[in-house]
Each structure stands twice: as C-alpha cells, then as structure tokens.
Amino acid sequence: MEKSNARSEILQFLSRDAALGTKLPALLYVLGLTATDNGLNFLNENRQILNAIASLLSDPSDVIVTKCCDCLLNVSSDSRMSSYLLGHEELIPSLLDLLFVNNAQHSNKCAGILSNLTRTEDGSEKVWNAIHPEKAEKLLDAFVRNTLGPEQDHVGFLFSNLTQLPSARGWLMDKDIKRICKLLPLLTLETTKARRHSAAAVLRNCCFDTSRHDSREAFGRIREEHIGARTGSRRLLIFEPHTTSGS
C-alpha cells in the first residue's frame, strides 16, 4: 500500500465521527507504528495523523482516550514530533484537563507526555505559559500533598523540566510565598522513588540559579545534604523521554 493511501485510510478511521469499531483498531495500528523506527518515520512524514490523535483526547470513549495517550506518549519522545505537537492548539489544554480527572489510566501518561514536551526550552515555555499561574499552583499542591496518588508522580518530572526556565524557578523561589519549601519533605518522607527523585531534581535546578543571591544561601545546605553536590555538576537536570514501555 502506498504511503499516501495508508495515510488517507488511517485518517478516515481517526475522525471524531468515526465509529468506535473502526476508530479503536486504527489507533491500535498507529500505536504499533510508534514502537518502531520505521513507524515513527512514517508518522513524522504524515503529521496529519498526529493532529487527528491529539484531537481525539476529548473523545467520549475512555478506551479511545487511553490509546491516544499511549500513542502520544511514544511519539512525543521523538524530538521531531515533540516540536510539532507543541503547535497543536488543543493538545496542552486537553492534557492538563485530563491530569485533573480522577482516572489512573490517563493521569501518569498525560504527565509523561507533558514531561516529554518540556525537555526543550521552547517546549517548557509553551507549557509554562499554559499552566501559569492557576494550574501551576494546583499541580504543585496536588503533587506535594499526594492528593492525586502515584498515578501522577510524573508531574514532578514535569516541574523538573520546567525549572530550566528562570520564570519557573522564580515562581517556585518566591521569597514571600516560599513554594519551593513544599518540596523539602519529599526528600525524606517514605514515598515513591519517582516523587523523591523529581523533587530533588527541582531543588537541584533551583539551587544552581546564581541570579538569586538569597536563594543561594537558603538552599546551599540542601544541595550539600540531599542533591549530590559531591558530583560537582553545574548542569540543569532534564529528564529523559518517557514511553509506554519506559514510563
């Protein structure tokens, strides 16, 4: 089958109005493509398919949304398609909406997709502009209070990536609100490894912000005691991409 014909058939079955009986097999086929280099190359060359999948995040079927998240988690780990997806107007708002839905099937995957999208400075800026200030506050509180459960541990990786931005670091280190202090208990509390590591990564990135004199003194001890100062590293920590097999 020629690539143009394959694209047309897939798009036909991925429309909002397509029946569940045809939409689901099409999504499963695309999910299979995301598992191979050739499949990823095909999707990168036929980005209309990415648009269709991103638009289906608002589908009324829970199983369709779940498979869309699986597809987007894998394709967003590819830098070519991650950059492209950032231009989709509905994607980031849809992912953020799904994050706050009490559904374990969606939450961690959406956080993983957003983490993948924020590995670059451009991606971080677009996501930060979408969540700041209201949703950023809500996400941080939910993460540190563990009100969302382990299904949203990847929110911590999202915050770690966002702290490559001076604006995000400044928001966390606001000396009056002291949001960053909310993360400190996660370093010693009995919690998941993902939550502990991501909290440490956020603190590590903020400690290295030398533009804020007050933060250097306040968090110097944290860096020495908890964040591996023995390595001598001065590099901002950005987490590796997440996929359905590695998330």
Short mmCIF file of N, CA and C in Angstrom, two decimals, residues 57-140:
data_model
loop_
_atom_site.label_atom_id
_atom_site.label_comp_id
_atom_site.label_asym_id
_atom_site.label_seq_id
_atom_site.Cartn_x
_atom_site.Cartn_y
_atom_site.Cartn_z
N LEU A 57 -8.25 13.35 22.07
CA LEU A 57 -8.12 13.33 23.53
C LEU A 57 -9.42 13.73 24.22
N SER A 58 -10.29 14.39 23.48
CA SER A 58 -11.59 14.78 24.05
C SER A 58 -12.70 13.82 23.65
N ASP A 59 -12.34 12.66 23.10
CA ASP A 59 -13.33 11.67 22.69
C ASP A 59 -14.12 11.18 23.91
N PRO A 60 -15.41 10.92 23.76
CA PRO A 60 -16.21 10.45 24.90
C PRO A 60 -15.86 9.04 25.37
N SER A 61 -15.18 8.27 24.53
CA SER A 61 -14.82 6.91 24.90
C SER A 61 -13.53 6.89 25.71
N ASP A 62 -13.58 6.30 26.89
CA ASP A 62 -12.42 6.23 27.76
C ASP A 62 -11.29 5.41 27.14
N VAL A 63 -11.64 4.34 26.46
CA VAL A 63 -10.62 3.49 25.86
C VAL A 63 -9.92 4.21 24.71
N ILE A 64 -10.64 5.04 23.97
CA ILE A 64 -10.03 5.81 22.89
C ILE A 64 -9.04 6.82 23.46
N VAL A 65 -9.44 7.50 24.51
CA VAL A 65 -8.54 8.48 25.14
C VAL A 65 -7.28 7.80 25.66
N THR A 66 -7.44 6.63 26.25
CA THR A 66 -6.29 5.89 26.78
C THR A 66 -5.31 5.53 25.67
N LYS A 67 -5.81 5.04 24.55
CA LYS A 67 -4.93 4.67 23.44
C LYS A 67 -4.31 5.90 22.79
N CYS A 68 -5.03 7.01 22.76
CA CYS A 68 -4.44 8.25 22.26
C CYS A 68 -3.27 8.66 23.14
N CYS A 69 -3.44 8.54 24.45
CA CYS A 69 -2.35 8.88 25.37
C CYS A 69 -1.14 7.98 25.14
N ASP A 70 -1.39 6.69 24.91
CA ASP A 70 -0.29 5.77 24.63
C ASP A 70 0.47 6.19 23.38
N CYS A 71 -0.27 6.52 22.33
CA CYS A 71 0.36 6.94 21.07
C CYS A 71 1.16 8.22 21.26
N LEU A 72 0.56 9.21 21.92
CA LEU A 72 1.21 10.50 22.10
C LEU A 72 2.41 10.41 23.03
N LEU A 73 2.35 9.51 24.00
CA LEU A 73 3.49 9.32 24.90
C LEU A 73 4.70 8.85 24.11
N ASN A 74 4.49 7.94 23.18
CA ASN A 74 5.60 7.42 22.39
C ASN A 74 6.09 8.42 21.35
N VAL A 75 5.18 9.06 20.63
CA VAL A 75 5.64 9.98 19.57
C VAL A 75 6.26 11.24 20.17
N SER A 76 5.83 11.65 21.36
CA SER A 76 6.41 12.85 21.97
C SER A 76 7.82 12.60 22.48
N SER A 77 8.23 11.33 22.56
CA SER A 77 9.61 11.03 22.93
C SER A 77 10.57 11.25 21.77
N ASP A 78 10.01 11.44 20.56
CA ASP A 78 10.80 11.74 19.36
C ASP A 78 10.84 13.26 19.21
N SER A 79 12.03 13.84 19.21
CA SER A 79 12.16 15.30 19.22
C SER A 79 11.52 15.95 18.01
N ARG A 80 11.50 15.27 16.87
CA ARG A 80 10.90 15.84 15.67
C ARG A 80 9.41 16.07 15.87
N MET A 81 8.74 15.07 16.38
CA MET A 81 7.29 15.16 16.55
C MET A 81 6.91 15.91 17.81
N SER A 82 7.77 15.87 18.81
CA SER A 82 7.51 16.65 20.01
C SER A 82 7.43 18.14 19.68
N SER A 83 8.36 18.61 18.87
CA SER A 83 8.36 20.02 18.46
C SER A 83 7.10 20.36 17.67
N TYR A 84 6.70 19.43 16.81
CA TYR A 84 5.50 19.66 16.00
C TYR A 84 4.25 19.71 16.87
N LEU A 85 4.13 18.79 17.81
CA LEU A 85 2.93 18.71 18.64
C LEU A 85 2.73 19.96 19.49
N LEU A 86 3.79 20.65 19.81
CA LEU A 86 3.68 21.87 20.60
C LEU A 86 2.85 22.94 19.90
N GLY A 87 2.74 22.83 18.58
CA GLY A 87 1.96 23.79 17.82
C GLY A 87 0.49 23.46 17.72
N HIS A 88 0.09 22.31 18.24
CA HIS A 88 -1.32 21.91 18.20
C HIS A 88 -2.08 22.64 19.30
N GLU A 89 -3.04 23.46 18.92
CA GLU A 89 -3.71 24.35 19.87
C GLU A 89 -4.44 23.61 20.98
N GLU A 90 -5.00 22.44 20.67
CA GLU A 90 -5.83 21.74 21.65
C GLU A 90 -5.03 20.82 22.57
N LEU A 91 -3.79 20.49 22.19
CA LEU A 91 -3.09 19.41 22.89
C LEU A 91 -2.81 19.72 24.35
N ILE A 92 -2.10 20.81 24.63
CA ILE A 92 -1.70 21.10 26.00
C ILE A 92 -2.91 21.32 26.91
N PRO A 93 -3.92 22.10 26.50
CA PRO A 93 -5.12 22.23 27.35
C PRO A 93 -5.81 20.90 27.61
N SER A 94 -5.87 20.04 26.60
CA SER A 94 -6.52 18.73 26.78
C SER A 94 -5.75 17.87 27.76
N LEU A 95 -4.43 17.87 27.66
CA LEU A 95 -3.60 17.09 28.58
C LEU A 95 -3.75 17.58 30.01
N LEU A 96 -3.79 18.89 30.18
CA LEU A 96 -3.93 19.45 31.53
C LEU A 96 -5.29 19.13 32.12
N ASP A 97 -6.33 19.16 31.29
CA ASP A 97 -7.66 18.79 31.77
C ASP A 97 -7.69 17.34 32.24
N LEU A 98 -7.06 16.47 31.46
CA LEU A 98 -7.04 15.05 31.81
C LEU A 98 -6.23 14.77 33.07
N LEU A 99 -5.25 15.61 33.33
CA LEU A 99 -4.43 15.43 34.54
C LEU A 99 -5.27 15.51 35.81
N PHE A 100 -6.30 16.32 35.78
CA PHE A 100 -7.09 16.54 36.98
C PHE A 100 -8.33 15.67 37.03
N VAL A 101 -8.47 14.78 36.06
CA VAL A 101 -9.56 13.81 36.09
C VAL A 101 -9.11 12.62 36.93
N ASN A 102 -9.94 12.17 37.81
CA ASN A 102 -9.56 11.06 38.70
C ASN A 102 -9.62 9.75 37.94
N ASN A 103 -8.64 9.56 37.05
CA ASN A 103 -8.59 8.36 36.21
C ASN A 103 -7.15 7.91 36.09
N ALA A 104 -6.82 6.82 36.74
CA ALA A 104 -5.44 6.34 36.77
C ALA A 104 -4.92 5.97 35.39
N GLN A 105 -5.82 5.63 34.47
CA GLN A 105 -5.38 5.24 33.13
C GLN A 105 -4.78 6.42 32.38
N HIS A 106 -5.23 7.63 32.70
CA HIS A 106 -4.80 8.80 31.94
C HIS A 106 -3.73 9.63 32.63
N SER A 107 -3.80 9.74 33.95
CA SER A 107 -3.05 10.76 34.66
C SER A 107 -1.55 10.71 34.43
N ASN A 108 -0.93 9.58 34.71
CA ASN A 108 0.52 9.50 34.60
C ASN A 108 0.98 9.61 33.16
N LYS A 109 0.15 9.10 32.23
CA LYS A 109 0.52 9.19 30.82
C LYS A 109 0.50 10.64 30.35
N CYS A 110 -0.51 11.40 30.78
CA CYS A 110 -0.57 12.81 30.40
C CYS A 110 0.60 13.58 31.00
N ALA A 111 0.93 13.28 32.24
CA ALA A 111 2.09 13.92 32.86
C ALA A 111 3.37 13.55 32.13
N GLY A 112 3.46 12.29 31.68
CA GLY A 112 4.62 11.85 30.91
C GLY A 112 4.73 12.55 29.58
N ILE A 113 3.60 12.75 28.91
CA ILE A 113 3.60 13.47 27.62
C ILE A 113 4.07 14.90 27.83
N LEU A 114 3.53 15.56 28.85
CA LEU A 114 3.94 16.94 29.13
C LEU A 114 5.41 17.00 29.51
N SER A 115 5.90 15.99 30.21
CA SER A 115 7.32 15.93 30.54
C SER A 115 8.16 15.81 29.28
N ASN A 116 7.71 14.99 28.34
CA ASN A 116 8.42 14.86 27.06
C ASN A 116 8.43 16.18 26.30
N LEU A 117 7.31 16.89 26.32
CA LEU A 117 7.19 18.14 25.57
C LEU A 117 8.03 19.25 26.16
N THR A 118 8.40 19.13 27.43
CA THR A 118 9.14 20.20 28.11
C THR A 118 10.63 19.94 28.21
N ARG A 119 11.14 19.00 27.45
CA ARG A 119 12.58 18.73 27.50
C ARG A 119 13.38 19.86 26.87
N THR A 120 12.77 20.63 25.99
CA THR A 120 13.44 21.77 25.37
C THR A 120 12.97 23.06 26.02
N GLU A 121 13.75 24.10 25.87
CA GLU A 121 13.36 25.39 26.44
C GLU A 121 12.09 25.92 25.79
N ASP A 122 11.99 25.75 24.47
CA ASP A 122 10.79 26.21 23.77
C ASP A 122 9.55 25.48 24.27
N GLY A 123 9.67 24.16 24.43
CA GLY A 123 8.54 23.39 24.94
C GLY A 123 8.18 23.79 26.35
N SER A 124 9.19 24.01 27.18
CA SER A 124 8.93 24.43 28.56
C SER A 124 8.19 25.76 28.60
N GLU A 125 8.59 26.68 27.75
CA GLU A 125 7.95 27.99 27.73
C GLU A 125 6.48 27.89 27.34
N LYS A 126 6.18 27.05 26.34
CA LYS A 126 4.79 26.93 25.90
C LYS A 126 3.92 26.27 26.96
N VAL A 127 4.44 25.25 27.61
CA VAL A 127 3.67 24.59 28.66
C VAL A 127 3.55 25.50 29.88
N TRP A 128 4.63 26.18 30.24
CA TRP A 128 4.60 27.07 31.39
C TRP A 128 3.58 28.19 31.19
N ASN A 129 3.54 28.75 29.99
CA ASN A 129 2.57 29.80 29.70
C ASN A 129 1.13 29.29 29.80
N ALA A 130 0.96 28.00 29.54
CA ALA A 130 -0.38 27.41 29.59
C ALA A 130 -0.83 27.12 31.02
N ILE A 131 0.12 26.85 31.92
CA ILE A 131 -0.28 26.46 33.28
C ILE A 131 -0.13 27.58 34.31
N HIS A 132 0.64 28.61 33.99
CA HIS A 132 0.90 29.66 34.97
C HIS A 132 -0.15 30.76 34.88
N PRO A 133 -0.71 31.21 36.02
CA PRO A 133 -0.34 30.79 37.38
C PRO A 133 -1.29 29.76 38.00
N GLU A 134 -2.58 29.77 37.58
CA GLU A 134 -3.58 28.99 38.33
C GLU A 134 -3.29 27.50 38.34
N LYS A 135 -3.07 26.93 37.14
CA LYS A 135 -2.89 25.48 37.07
C LYS A 135 -1.55 25.05 37.64
N ALA A 136 -0.56 25.92 37.58
CA ALA A 136 0.74 25.59 38.18
C ALA A 136 0.59 25.42 39.69
N GLU A 137 -0.15 26.32 40.32
CA GLU A 137 -0.38 26.24 41.76
C GLU A 137 -1.13 24.97 42.11
N LYS A 138 -2.13 24.66 41.32
CA LYS A 138 -2.94 23.47 41.57
C LYS A 138 -2.12 22.20 41.40
N LEU A 139 -1.27 22.17 40.36
CA LEU A 139 -0.43 21.00 40.12
C LEU A 139 0.59 20.80 41.24
N LEU A 140 1.21 21.88 41.67
CA LEU A 140 2.22 21.77 42.72
C LEU A 140 1.58 21.27 44.02
#
